[in-house]
Amino acid sequence: MILLFTVLLAGCSDDAQVEDPAASGAYPEQETESYHTRQTRAGIAVWELWGDRAESYPGEDIMLLHGVRMHFYEEGARSAVLTAREAEVDQATEFTTAKGDVVVVNADGDRLESEVLHWDPAKREINTEEFVRFTRGDQVFTGYGMTTDPDLTNGQIHRQFEGDLPANQESEQGEGR
């Protein structure tokens, strides 16, 4: 697999802002231990989401998960795993915002780290406007804002990119920055 990082100089989109219902002081309407959900297409897993605990609040479409693990699948084979301290899941769209020590590791061992990552299942895309650190082997790339597929093979760091691109990607990217 070839990782293609593109540095975008302008035109960054705003991340969707999700409000934490627990911040209002409301009590959960429902609490679930060992939460698990899966999305399939034609019987083949696309992604799975686990939480040690899930909380739903009255009048809210957002469910809070604590102790989060998410598996992404490509053609039925697990391609990456996301872990985080917590997540907010829109129960209607399944748009998920993972927060706190968020890490995604793909099948090749590549690693993406941030404090906030958004999973958009409709676009099949992970994105953030926060600081990111991407590690592949001995290469480390950092910056702010990122869009990538869930298996981390095609990613774009939006601004303040730092890291050395391999020589063949530098020529394709115009100096790699």
Coordinates of C-alpha atoms in Angstrom, one line a residue:
M1 CA 0.0 0.0 0.0
I2 CA 1.2 3.5 -0.8
L3 CA 0.4 6.2 1.7
L4 CA -0.4 9.5 -0.1
F5 CA -0.3 12.6 2.1
T6 CA -1.3 15.9 0.6
V7 CA -0.8 19.2 2.4
L8 CA -3.7 21.5 1.8
L9 CA -2.8 25.2 2.1
A10 CA -6.4 26.5 2.2
G11 CA -10.0 25.5 2.2
C12 CA -10.2 23.5 5.5
S13 CA -13.7 22.6 6.4
D14 CA -15.1 23.0 9.9
D15 CA -15.5 19.8 11.9
A16 CA -19.1 19.1 13.0
Q17 CA -19.6 20.3 16.6
V18 CA -21.4 17.9 18.8
E19 CA -22.6 19.0 22.2
D20 CA -22.2 16.7 25.2
P21 CA -25.6 16.2 26.8
A22 CA -24.1 15.2 30.1
A23 CA -22.6 18.7 30.3
S24 CA -26.1 20.1 30.9
G25 CA -26.3 18.2 34.2
A26 CA -29.0 15.8 32.9
Y27 CA -29.1 12.3 34.1
P28 CA -28.9 9.4 31.6
E29 CA -32.3 8.0 30.6
Q30 CA -30.6 4.7 29.8
E31 CA -27.2 3.2 30.7
T32 CA -25.8 0.1 29.0
E33 CA -22.8 -1.9 30.1
S34 CA -20.7 -3.6 27.3
Y35 CA -22.3 -1.8 24.4
H36 CA -21.7 -3.2 20.9
T37 CA -23.1 -2.4 17.4
R38 CA -22.1 -3.4 13.9
Q39 CA -22.8 -2.2 10.4
T40 CA -22.8 -4.6 7.6
R41 CA -23.3 -4.4 3.9
A42 CA -24.7 -7.5 2.2
G43 CA -23.8 -9.4 5.4
I44 CA -20.2 -8.3 5.4
A45 CA -18.9 -6.2 8.3
V46 CA -18.1 -2.6 7.5
W47 CA -17.4 -1.4 11.0
E48 CA -18.0 -2.4 14.6
L49 CA -18.2 -0.2 17.7
W50 CA -17.8 -1.2 21.4
G51 CA -18.0 0.8 24.6
D52 CA -17.5 -0.3 28.1
R53 CA -20.5 1.8 29.0
A54 CA -23.1 3.7 26.9
E55 CA -25.4 6.6 28.1
S56 CA -28.5 7.9 26.4
Y57 CA -30.1 11.2 27.5
P58 CA -33.8 12.2 27.3
G59 CA -34.6 14.2 24.1
E60 CA -31.1 13.7 22.7
D61 CA -30.0 11.8 19.6
I62 CA -26.4 11.6 21.0
M63 CA -25.3 8.6 22.9
L64 CA -22.1 8.8 25.0
L65 CA -19.7 5.9 25.1
H66 CA -16.9 5.4 27.6
G67 CA -13.9 3.0 26.9
V68 CA -14.3 3.0 23.1
R69 CA -13.0 0.5 20.6
M70 CA -13.9 0.6 16.9
H71 CA -12.9 -1.9 14.2
F72 CA -13.0 -0.9 10.5
Y73 CA -13.2 -3.6 7.8
E74 CA -12.3 -3.7 4.1
E75 CA -13.9 -6.5 2.1
G76 CA -14.7 -8.3 5.4
A77 CA -11.1 -8.2 6.8
R78 CA -10.2 -5.9 9.7
S79 CA -8.2 -3.1 8.3
A80 CA -7.8 -0.8 11.4
V81 CA -8.7 -0.4 15.0
L82 CA -9.6 2.9 16.8
T83 CA -9.4 3.3 20.6
A84 CA -10.4 6.3 22.7
R85 CA -11.5 7.2 26.2
E86 CA -14.9 8.3 25.0
A87 CA -17.1 8.9 22.0
E88 CA -20.3 10.7 21.1
V89 CA -22.5 8.8 18.6
D90 CA -25.4 10.4 16.7
Q91 CA -27.9 7.6 16.8
A92 CA -29.6 8.7 13.6
T93 CA -26.6 9.1 11.4
E94 CA -24.0 7.0 13.3
F95 CA -21.6 10.0 12.9
T96 CA -19.1 9.3 15.7
T97 CA -16.7 11.8 17.5
A98 CA -14.0 10.0 19.5
K99 CA -12.3 12.0 22.2
G100 CA -9.3 11.6 24.5
D101 CA -6.2 9.7 23.6
V102 CA -7.6 8.7 20.2
V103 CA -5.4 6.2 18.4
V104 CA -6.0 4.4 15.0
V105 CA -3.7 1.6 14.1
N106 CA -4.1 -0.1 10.7
A107 CA -3.2 -3.7 9.7
D108 CA 0.3 -2.6 8.6
G109 CA 1.0 -1.0 12.0
D110 CA 0.7 2.6 10.9
R111 CA -0.5 4.8 13.7
L112 CA -2.7 8.0 13.8
E113 CA -2.9 9.8 17.1
S114 CA -5.1 12.9 18.1
E115 CA -7.3 14.1 20.9
V116 CA -10.4 14.2 18.7
L117 CA -11.3 12.3 15.5
H118 CA -14.6 12.2 13.7
W119 CA -15.9 9.1 11.8
D120 CA -18.3 9.9 9.1
P121 CA -19.8 6.6 7.9
A122 CA -21.7 8.2 5.0
K123 CA -18.4 9.4 3.5
R124 CA -16.4 6.5 5.0
E125 CA -13.9 9.1 6.3
I126 CA -12.0 10.0 9.4
N127 CA -11.3 13.7 9.9
T128 CA -10.3 16.3 12.5
E129 CA -9.1 19.9 12.8
E130 CA -7.0 19.0 15.9
F131 CA -3.3 18.2 16.1
V132 CA -2.4 14.9 14.6
R133 CA 0.6 12.6 14.7
F134 CA 1.0 9.9 12.0
T135 CA 3.7 7.3 12.3
R136 CA 4.7 4.8 9.6
G137 CA 7.7 2.8 10.4
D138 CA 10.4 5.4 11.3
Q139 CA 8.6 8.2 9.5
V140 CA 6.6 10.7 11.6
F141 CA 4.3 13.4 10.2
T142 CA 2.5 16.0 12.3
G143 CA 0.2 18.9 11.7
Y144 CA -3.3 20.3 12.3
G145 CA -6.4 19.0 10.6
M146 CA -6.5 15.7 8.7
T147 CA -8.8 13.7 6.4
T148 CA -8.2 10.0 5.8
D149 CA -9.8 6.8 5.0
P150 CA -10.2 4.4 8.0
D151 CA -7.4 2.2 7.0
L152 CA -5.0 5.2 6.8
T153 CA -3.8 4.6 3.2
N154 CA -4.9 8.0 1.8
G155 CA -4.5 11.0 4.1
Q156 CA -4.3 14.7 4.0
I157 CA -2.8 16.8 6.7
H158 CA -4.4 20.3 6.3
R159 CA -1.9 22.7 7.8
Q160 CA 1.4 23.2 9.7
F161 CA 2.6 19.9 8.2
E162 CA 6.0 18.7 9.5
G163 CA 7.9 15.6 8.5
D164 CA 10.0 14.3 5.7
L165 CA 8.3 12.7 2.7
P166 CA 10.1 10.1 0.8
A167 CA 11.9 11.4 -2.3
N168 CA 9.4 10.1 -4.8
Q169 CA 6.5 11.7 -3.0
E170 CA 8.3 15.1 -2.6
S171 CA 8.5 15.4 -6.4
E172 CA 4.8 14.6 -6.7
Q173 CA 3.9 17.1 -4.0
G174 CA 6.2 20.0 -5.0
E175 CA 8.8 19.8 -2.3
G176 CA 6.4 17.9 0.0
R177 CA 5.1 20.9 1.8

